[in-house]
CSV table of C-alpha atoms in Angstrom, one decimal:
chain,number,residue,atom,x,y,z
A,991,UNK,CA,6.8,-27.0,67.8
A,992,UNK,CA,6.4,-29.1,64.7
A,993,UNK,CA,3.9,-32.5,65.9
A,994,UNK,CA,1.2,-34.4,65.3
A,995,UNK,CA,-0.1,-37.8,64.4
A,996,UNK,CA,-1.6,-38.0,60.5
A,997,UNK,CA,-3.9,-41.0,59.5
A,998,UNK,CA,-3.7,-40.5,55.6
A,999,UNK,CA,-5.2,-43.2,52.9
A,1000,UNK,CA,-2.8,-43.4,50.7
A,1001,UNK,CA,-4.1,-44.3,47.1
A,1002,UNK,CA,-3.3,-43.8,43.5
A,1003,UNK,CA,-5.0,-42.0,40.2
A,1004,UNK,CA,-3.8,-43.5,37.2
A,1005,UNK,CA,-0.3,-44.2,38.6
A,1006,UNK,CA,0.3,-40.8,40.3
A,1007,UNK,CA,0.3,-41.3,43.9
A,1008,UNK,CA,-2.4,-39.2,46.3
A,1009,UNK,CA,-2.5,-38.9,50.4
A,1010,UNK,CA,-5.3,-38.0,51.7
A,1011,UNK,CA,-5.0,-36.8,54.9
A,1012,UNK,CA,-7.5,-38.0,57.2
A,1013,UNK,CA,-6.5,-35.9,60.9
A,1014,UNK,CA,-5.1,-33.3,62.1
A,1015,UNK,CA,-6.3,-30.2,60.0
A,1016,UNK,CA,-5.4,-27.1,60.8
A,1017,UNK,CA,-7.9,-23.9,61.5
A,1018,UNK,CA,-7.6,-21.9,58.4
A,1019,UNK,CA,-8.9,-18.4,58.0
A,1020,UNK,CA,-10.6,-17.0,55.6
A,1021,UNK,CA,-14.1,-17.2,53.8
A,1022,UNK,CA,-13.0,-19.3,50.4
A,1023,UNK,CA,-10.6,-22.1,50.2
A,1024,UNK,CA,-8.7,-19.1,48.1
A,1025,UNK,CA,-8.3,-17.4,51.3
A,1026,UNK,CA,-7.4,-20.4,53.7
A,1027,UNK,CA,-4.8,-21.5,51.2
A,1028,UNK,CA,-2.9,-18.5,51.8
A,1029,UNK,CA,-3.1,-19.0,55.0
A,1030,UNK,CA,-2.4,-22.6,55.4
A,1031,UNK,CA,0.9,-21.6,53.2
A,1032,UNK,CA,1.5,-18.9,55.7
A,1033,UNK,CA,1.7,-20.8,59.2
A,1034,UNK,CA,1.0,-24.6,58.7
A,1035,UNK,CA,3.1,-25.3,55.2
A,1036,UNK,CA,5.6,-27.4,57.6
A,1037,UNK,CA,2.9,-30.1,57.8
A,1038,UNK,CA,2.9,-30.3,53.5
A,1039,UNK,CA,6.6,-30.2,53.6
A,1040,UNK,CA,6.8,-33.2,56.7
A,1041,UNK,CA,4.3,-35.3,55.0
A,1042,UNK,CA,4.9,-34.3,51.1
A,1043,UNK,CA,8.8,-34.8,51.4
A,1044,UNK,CA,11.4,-37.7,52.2
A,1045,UNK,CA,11.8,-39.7,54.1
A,1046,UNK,CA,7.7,-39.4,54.9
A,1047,UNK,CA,7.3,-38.6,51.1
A,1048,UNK,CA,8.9,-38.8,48.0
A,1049,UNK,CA,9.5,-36.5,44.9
A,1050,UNK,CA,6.5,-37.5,43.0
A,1051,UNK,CA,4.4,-37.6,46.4
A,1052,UNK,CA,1.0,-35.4,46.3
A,1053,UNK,CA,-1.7,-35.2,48.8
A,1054,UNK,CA,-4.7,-33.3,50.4
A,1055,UNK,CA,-7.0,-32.5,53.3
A,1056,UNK,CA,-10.9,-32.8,52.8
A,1057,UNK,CA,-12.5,-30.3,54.6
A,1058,UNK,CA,-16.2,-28.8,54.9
A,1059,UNK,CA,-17.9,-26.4,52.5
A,1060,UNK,CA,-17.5,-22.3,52.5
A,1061,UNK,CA,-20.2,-22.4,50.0
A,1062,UNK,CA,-24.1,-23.3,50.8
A,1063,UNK,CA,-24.3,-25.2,47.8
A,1064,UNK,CA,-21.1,-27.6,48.5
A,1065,UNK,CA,-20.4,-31.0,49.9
A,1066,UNK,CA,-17.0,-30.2,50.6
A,1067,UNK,CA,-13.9,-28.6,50.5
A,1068,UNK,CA,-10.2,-29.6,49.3
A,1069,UNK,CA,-7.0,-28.3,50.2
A,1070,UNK,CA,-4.5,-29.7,48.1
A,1071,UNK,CA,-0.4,-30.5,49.0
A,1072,UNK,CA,2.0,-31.4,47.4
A,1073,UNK,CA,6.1,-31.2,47.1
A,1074,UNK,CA,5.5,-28.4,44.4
A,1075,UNK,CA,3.1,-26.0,47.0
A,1076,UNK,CA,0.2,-25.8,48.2
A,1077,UNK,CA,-1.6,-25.8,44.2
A,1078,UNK,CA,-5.1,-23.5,43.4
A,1079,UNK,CA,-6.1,-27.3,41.7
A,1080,UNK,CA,-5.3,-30.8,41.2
A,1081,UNK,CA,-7.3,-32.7,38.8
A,1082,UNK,CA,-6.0,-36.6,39.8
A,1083,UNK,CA,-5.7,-35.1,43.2
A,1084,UNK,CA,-9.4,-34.8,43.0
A,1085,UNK,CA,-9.9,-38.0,41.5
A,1086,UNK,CA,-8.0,-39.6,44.3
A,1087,UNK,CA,-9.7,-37.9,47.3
A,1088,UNK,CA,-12.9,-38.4,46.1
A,1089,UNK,CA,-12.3,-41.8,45.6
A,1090,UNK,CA,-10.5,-42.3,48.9
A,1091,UNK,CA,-13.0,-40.3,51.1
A,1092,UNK,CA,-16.1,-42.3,49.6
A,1093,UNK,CA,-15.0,-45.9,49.7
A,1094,UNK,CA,-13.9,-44.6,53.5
A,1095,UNK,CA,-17.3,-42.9,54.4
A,1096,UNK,CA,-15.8,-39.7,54.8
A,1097,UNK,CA,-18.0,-38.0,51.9
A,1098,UNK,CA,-21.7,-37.8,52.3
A,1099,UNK,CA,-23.1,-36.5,49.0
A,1100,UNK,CA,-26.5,-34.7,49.0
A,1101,UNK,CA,-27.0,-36.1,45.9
A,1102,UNK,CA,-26.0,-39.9,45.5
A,1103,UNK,CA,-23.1,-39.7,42.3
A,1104,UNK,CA,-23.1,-35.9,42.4
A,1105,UNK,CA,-20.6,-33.6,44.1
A,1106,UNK,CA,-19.8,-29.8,44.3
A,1107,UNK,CA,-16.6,-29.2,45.9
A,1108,UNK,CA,-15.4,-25.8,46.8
A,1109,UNK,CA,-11.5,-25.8,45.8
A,1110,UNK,CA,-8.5,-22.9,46.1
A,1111,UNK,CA,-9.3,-21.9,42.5
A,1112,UNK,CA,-13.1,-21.9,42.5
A,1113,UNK,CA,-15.4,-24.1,42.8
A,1114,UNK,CA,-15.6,-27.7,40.7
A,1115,UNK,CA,-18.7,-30.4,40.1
A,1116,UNK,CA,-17.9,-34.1,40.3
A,1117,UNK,CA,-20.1,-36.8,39.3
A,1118,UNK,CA,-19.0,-40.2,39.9
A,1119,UNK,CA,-19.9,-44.2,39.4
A,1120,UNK,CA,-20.0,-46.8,42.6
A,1121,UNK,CA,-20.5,-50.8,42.2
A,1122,UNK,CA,-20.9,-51.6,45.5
A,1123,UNK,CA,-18.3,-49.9,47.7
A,1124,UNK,CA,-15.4,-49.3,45.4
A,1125,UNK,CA,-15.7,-46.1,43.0
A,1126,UNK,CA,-15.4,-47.6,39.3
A,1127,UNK,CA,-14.7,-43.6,38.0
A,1128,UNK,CA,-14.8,-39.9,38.8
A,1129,UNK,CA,-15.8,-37.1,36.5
A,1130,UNK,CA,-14.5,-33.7,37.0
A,1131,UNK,CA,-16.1,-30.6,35.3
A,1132,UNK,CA,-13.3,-28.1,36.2
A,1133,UNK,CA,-13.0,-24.4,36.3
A,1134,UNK,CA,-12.6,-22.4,33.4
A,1135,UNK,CA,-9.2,-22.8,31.5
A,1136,UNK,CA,-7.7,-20.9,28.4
A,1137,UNK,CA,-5.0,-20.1,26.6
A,1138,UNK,CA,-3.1,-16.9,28.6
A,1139,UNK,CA,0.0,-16.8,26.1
A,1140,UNK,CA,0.7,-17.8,22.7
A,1141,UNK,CA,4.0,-18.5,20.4
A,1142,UNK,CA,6.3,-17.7,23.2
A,1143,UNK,CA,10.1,-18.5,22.1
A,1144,UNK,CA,12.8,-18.8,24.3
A,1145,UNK,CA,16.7,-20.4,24.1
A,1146,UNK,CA,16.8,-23.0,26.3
A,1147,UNK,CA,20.8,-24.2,27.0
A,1148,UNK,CA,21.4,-27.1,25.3
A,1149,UNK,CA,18.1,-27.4,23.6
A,1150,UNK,CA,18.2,-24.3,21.5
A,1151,UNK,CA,15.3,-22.2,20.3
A,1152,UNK,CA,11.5,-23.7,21.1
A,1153,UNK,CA,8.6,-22.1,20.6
A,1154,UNK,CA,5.4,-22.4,23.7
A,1155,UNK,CA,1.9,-21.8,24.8
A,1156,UNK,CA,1.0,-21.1,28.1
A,1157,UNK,CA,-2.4,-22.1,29.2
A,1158,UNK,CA,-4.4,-22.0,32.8
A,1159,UNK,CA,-6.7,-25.2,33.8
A,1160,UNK,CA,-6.1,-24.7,37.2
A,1161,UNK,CA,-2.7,-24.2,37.2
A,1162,UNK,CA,-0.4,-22.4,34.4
A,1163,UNK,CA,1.2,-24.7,32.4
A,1164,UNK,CA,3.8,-24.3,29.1
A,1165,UNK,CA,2.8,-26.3,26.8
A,1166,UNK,CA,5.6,-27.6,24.4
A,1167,UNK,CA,4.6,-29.8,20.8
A,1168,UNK,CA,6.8,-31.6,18.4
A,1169,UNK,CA,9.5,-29.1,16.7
A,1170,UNK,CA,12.6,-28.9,15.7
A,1171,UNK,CA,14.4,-29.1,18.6
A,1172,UNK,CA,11.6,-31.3,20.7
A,1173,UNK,CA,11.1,-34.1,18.3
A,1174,UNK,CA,8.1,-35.3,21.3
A,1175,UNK,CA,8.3,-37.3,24.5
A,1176,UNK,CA,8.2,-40.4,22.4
A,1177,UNK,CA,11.8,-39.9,21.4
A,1178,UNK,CA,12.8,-38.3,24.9
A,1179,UNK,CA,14.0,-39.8,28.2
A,1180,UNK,CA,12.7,-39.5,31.4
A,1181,UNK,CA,15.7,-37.7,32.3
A,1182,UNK,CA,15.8,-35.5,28.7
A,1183,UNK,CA,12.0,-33.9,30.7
A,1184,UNK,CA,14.0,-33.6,34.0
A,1185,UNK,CA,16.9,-31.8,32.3
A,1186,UNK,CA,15.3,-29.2,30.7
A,1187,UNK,CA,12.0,-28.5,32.2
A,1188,UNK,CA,13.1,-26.8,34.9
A,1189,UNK,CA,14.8,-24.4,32.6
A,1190,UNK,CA,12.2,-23.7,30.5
A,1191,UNK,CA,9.8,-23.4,33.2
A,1192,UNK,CA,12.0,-20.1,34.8
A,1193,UNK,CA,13.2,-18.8,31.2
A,1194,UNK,CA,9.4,-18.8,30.2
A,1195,UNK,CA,8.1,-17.6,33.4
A,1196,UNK,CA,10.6,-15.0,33.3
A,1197,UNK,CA,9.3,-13.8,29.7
A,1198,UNK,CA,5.8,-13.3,30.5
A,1199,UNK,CA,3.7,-12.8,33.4
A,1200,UNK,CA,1.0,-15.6,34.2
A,1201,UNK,CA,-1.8,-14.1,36.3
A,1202,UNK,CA,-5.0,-15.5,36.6
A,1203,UNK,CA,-7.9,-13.2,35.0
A,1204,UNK,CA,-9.8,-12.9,37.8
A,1205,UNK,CA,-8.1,-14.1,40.7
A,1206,UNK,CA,-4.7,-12.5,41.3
A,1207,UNK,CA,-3.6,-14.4,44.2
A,1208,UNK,CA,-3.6,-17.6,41.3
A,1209,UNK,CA,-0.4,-16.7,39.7
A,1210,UNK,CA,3.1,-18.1,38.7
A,1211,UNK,CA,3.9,-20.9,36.1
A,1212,UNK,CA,4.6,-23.7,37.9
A,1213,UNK,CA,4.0,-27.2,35.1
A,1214,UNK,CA,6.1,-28.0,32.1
A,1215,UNK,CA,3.4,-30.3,29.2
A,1216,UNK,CA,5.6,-31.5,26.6
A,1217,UNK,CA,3.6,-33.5,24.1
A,1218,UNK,CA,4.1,-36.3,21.8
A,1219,UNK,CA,3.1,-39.7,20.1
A,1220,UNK,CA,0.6,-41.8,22.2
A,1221,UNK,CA,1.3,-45.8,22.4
A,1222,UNK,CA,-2.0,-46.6,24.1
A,1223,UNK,CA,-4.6,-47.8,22.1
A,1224,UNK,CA,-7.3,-44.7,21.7
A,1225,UNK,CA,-5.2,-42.4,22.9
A,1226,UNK,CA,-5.4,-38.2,20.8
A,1227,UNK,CA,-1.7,-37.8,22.1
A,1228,UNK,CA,0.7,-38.8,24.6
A,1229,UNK,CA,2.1,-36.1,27.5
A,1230,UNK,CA,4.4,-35.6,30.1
A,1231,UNK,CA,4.1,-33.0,33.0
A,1232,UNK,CA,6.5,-31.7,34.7
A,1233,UNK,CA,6.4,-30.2,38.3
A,1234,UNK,CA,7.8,-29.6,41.3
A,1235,UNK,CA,11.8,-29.6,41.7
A,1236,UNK,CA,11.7,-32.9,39.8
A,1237,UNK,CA,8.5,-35.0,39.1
A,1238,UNK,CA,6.9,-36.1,36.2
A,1239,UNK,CA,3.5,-36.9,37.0
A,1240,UNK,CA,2.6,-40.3,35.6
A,1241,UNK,CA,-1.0,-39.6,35.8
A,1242,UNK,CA,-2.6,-38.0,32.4
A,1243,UNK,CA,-2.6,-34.7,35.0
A,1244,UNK,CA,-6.3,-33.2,35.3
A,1245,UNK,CA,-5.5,-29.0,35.0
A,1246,UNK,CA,-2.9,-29.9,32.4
A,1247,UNK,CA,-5.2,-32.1,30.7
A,1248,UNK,CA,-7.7,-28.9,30.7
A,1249,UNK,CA,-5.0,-26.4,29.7
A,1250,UNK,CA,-4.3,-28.4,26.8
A,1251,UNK,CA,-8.0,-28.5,25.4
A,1252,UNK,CA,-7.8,-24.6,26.6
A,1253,UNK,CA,-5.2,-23.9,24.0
A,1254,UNK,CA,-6.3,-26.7,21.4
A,1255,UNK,CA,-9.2,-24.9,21.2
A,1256,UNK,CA,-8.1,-21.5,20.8
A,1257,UNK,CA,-5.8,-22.9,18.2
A,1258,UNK,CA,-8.9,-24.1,16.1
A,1259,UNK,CA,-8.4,-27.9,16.6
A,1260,UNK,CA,-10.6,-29.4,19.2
A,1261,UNK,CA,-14.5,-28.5,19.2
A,1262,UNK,CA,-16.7,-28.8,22.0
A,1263,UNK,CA,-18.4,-32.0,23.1
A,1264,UNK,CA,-15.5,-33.9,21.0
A,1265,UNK,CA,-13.3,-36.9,22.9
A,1266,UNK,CA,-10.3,-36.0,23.8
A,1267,UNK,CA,-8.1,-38.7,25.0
A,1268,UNK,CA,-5.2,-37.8,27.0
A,1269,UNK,CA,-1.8,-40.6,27.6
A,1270,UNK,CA,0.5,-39.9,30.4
A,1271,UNK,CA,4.3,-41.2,30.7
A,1272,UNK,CA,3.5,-44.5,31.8
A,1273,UNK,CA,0.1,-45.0,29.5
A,1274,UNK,CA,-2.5,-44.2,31.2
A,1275,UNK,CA,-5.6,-42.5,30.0
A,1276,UNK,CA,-8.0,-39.1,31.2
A,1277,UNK,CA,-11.2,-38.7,29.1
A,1278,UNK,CA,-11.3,-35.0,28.4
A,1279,UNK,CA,-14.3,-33.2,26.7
A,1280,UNK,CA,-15.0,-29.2,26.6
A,1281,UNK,CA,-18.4,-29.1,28.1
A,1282,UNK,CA,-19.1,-25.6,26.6
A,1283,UNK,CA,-17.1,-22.4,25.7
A,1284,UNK,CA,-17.5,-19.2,27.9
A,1285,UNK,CA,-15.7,-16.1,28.6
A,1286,UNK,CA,-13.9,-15.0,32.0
A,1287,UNK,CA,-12.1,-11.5,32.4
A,1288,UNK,CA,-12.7,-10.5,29.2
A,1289,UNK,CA,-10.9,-13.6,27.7
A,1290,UNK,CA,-12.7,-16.9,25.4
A,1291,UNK,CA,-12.4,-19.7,27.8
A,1292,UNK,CA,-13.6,-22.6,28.1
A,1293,UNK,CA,-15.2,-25.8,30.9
A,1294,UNK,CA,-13.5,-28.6,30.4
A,1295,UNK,CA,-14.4,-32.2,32.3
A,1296,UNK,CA,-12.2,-34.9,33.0
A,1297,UNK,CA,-12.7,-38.2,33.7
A,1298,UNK,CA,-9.9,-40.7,35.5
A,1299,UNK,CA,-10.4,-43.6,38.3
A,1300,UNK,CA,-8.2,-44.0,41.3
A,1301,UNK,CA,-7.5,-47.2,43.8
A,1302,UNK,CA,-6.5,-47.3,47.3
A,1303,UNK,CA,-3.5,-49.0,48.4
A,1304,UNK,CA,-3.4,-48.4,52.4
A,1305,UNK,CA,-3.8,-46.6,55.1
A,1306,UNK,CA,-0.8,-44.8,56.8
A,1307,UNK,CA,-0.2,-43.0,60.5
A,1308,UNK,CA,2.2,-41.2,60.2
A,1309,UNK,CA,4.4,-39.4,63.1
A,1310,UNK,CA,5.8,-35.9,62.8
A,1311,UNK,CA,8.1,-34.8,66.1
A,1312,UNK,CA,10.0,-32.0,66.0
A,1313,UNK,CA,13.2,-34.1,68.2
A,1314,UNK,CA,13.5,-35.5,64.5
A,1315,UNK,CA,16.0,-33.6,62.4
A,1316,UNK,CA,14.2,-34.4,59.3
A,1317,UNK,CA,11.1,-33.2,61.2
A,1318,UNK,CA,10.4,-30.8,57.8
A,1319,UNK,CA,11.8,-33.3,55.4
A,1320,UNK,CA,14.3,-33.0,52.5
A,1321,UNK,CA,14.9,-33.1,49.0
A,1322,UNK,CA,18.3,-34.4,46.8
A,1323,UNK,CA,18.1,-32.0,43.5
């Protein structure tokens, strides 16, 4: 049977909705949040799909579950949800929950503006400003990311020949610039990066494997960055991330934000400790900076932070009752 009563706090990170899910965690198995991913995908991935999906959800809708350490050194734990899966990392899902679970009293850190947070694809610091009881910003220092393929072309239908990198910053992303046939989001509809991001996402997965270094039960490319023009002031460049069936994340997006600096890096054109301003669909900014370059599974990486800010805009109950046909949601296509 398929019930239970959620209390969520529903809230926002730069325009890109978040649910926190304040009740009715499951058990999960396993010794890392690596572990009790798979098996929260295994037997409770009705719960994502009831509160991710309409009519409790919506396309765009993303959320989590705070839950306590696996490592000694942690504060926390998060499980994130979402209508595309349940993902190793979500950067403004991090932003959001932190937010959320401090101005609600939910996250005691050991250290007053300092977190460590065990997560699916490792684990993550956070450091973050208060002023009185509202959070003003939150800092990410993610796990590693770096470029896993490079100069991939593919024929999309309709688009023609474009040429891609694939980077990891938590999640695999392709990564599409300004060429002949993309002339950048600036010139593109919201619909153009509907249209063909889910084909380029299963012609370029198709092409090349993505599997994490280290970690094989990270794999698959699942986000679509296509690049372009920035019209906020102080912005390096404007993107648009694609995922799920058919979202465009109107937040900056944290791991695509650190796959991008992954593969500007490794492309020779962003240095370390250098400002890297990143403008999602709608305008809004992350503040990216690679905090140092390292090396994972044999491969130049490197730590990239991120810094966004999030606001709360209510708190939801939520029912889920199995006499309901739409008990697991839906999805139009």
């Amino acid at each position: 049977m398929n019930k239970g009563t959620f209390f969520c706090i529903d809230a926002h990170t730069c325009g890109n909705p978040v649910r926190l899910v304040t009740s009715g965690h499951p058990v999960l198995e396993g010794e890392t949040m690596g572990d009790k991913r798979l098996h929260f995908m295994r037997e409770f991935d009705w719960i994502r799909q009831s509160l991710m999906f309409e009519p409790r959800g919506h396309d765009m809708m993303s959320g989590s579950f705070l839950y306590p350490p696996c490592s000694d050194n942690a504060d926390a734990s998060i499980l994130f949800i979402e209508t595309s899966g349940c993902l190793p990392m979500c950067g403004h899902g991090t932003i959001g929950t932190i937010t959320a679970a401090l101005q609600a009293g939910l996250l005691k850190p050991r250290v007053p503006g300092k977190l460590v947070i065990d997560v699916p694809a490792g684990q993550i610091r956070v450091e973050y400003q208060m002023t009185g009881d509202k959070v003003d910003w939150v800092k990410i220092f993610n796990v590693p990311a770096y470029l896993a393929h490079k100069d991939i072309e593919i024929d999309v239908p309709e688009l023609g020949r474009i040429t891609l990198d694939i980077a990891y910053g938590g999640n695999f992303y392709a990564i599409i610039e300004p060429q002949p046939n993309f002339p950048g989001i600036d010139q593109w509809t919201p619909g153009e990066i509907l249209k063909y991001s889910p084909l380029v996402r299963e012609i370029a997965g198709k092409a090349v494997e993505c599997v994490h270094v280290e970690d094989p039960k990270v794999r698959g490319l699942s986000h679509v960055l296509w690049s372009g023009k920035p019209k906020t002031p102080g912005s390096s460049v404007a993107n648009a991330v694609f995922y799920g069936d058919k979202a465009i994340d109107r937040s900056p997006c944290g791991t695509g934000t650190s796959a991008r600096m992954a593969q500007l890096h490794a492309r020779g054109r962003l240095q370390p400790g250098e400002r890297f301003v990143h403008e999602s669909i709608i305008g809004s900014q992350f503040v990216g900076t690679i905090e140092e370059v390292t090396e994972i599974g044999g491969v130049t990486a490197i730590r990239p932070s991120i810094q966004g800010w999030a606001k709360v805009t209510g708190y939801n109950q939520i029912l889920v009752d199995d006499d309901d046909p739409y008990v697991n949601g839906f999805q139009l296509v």
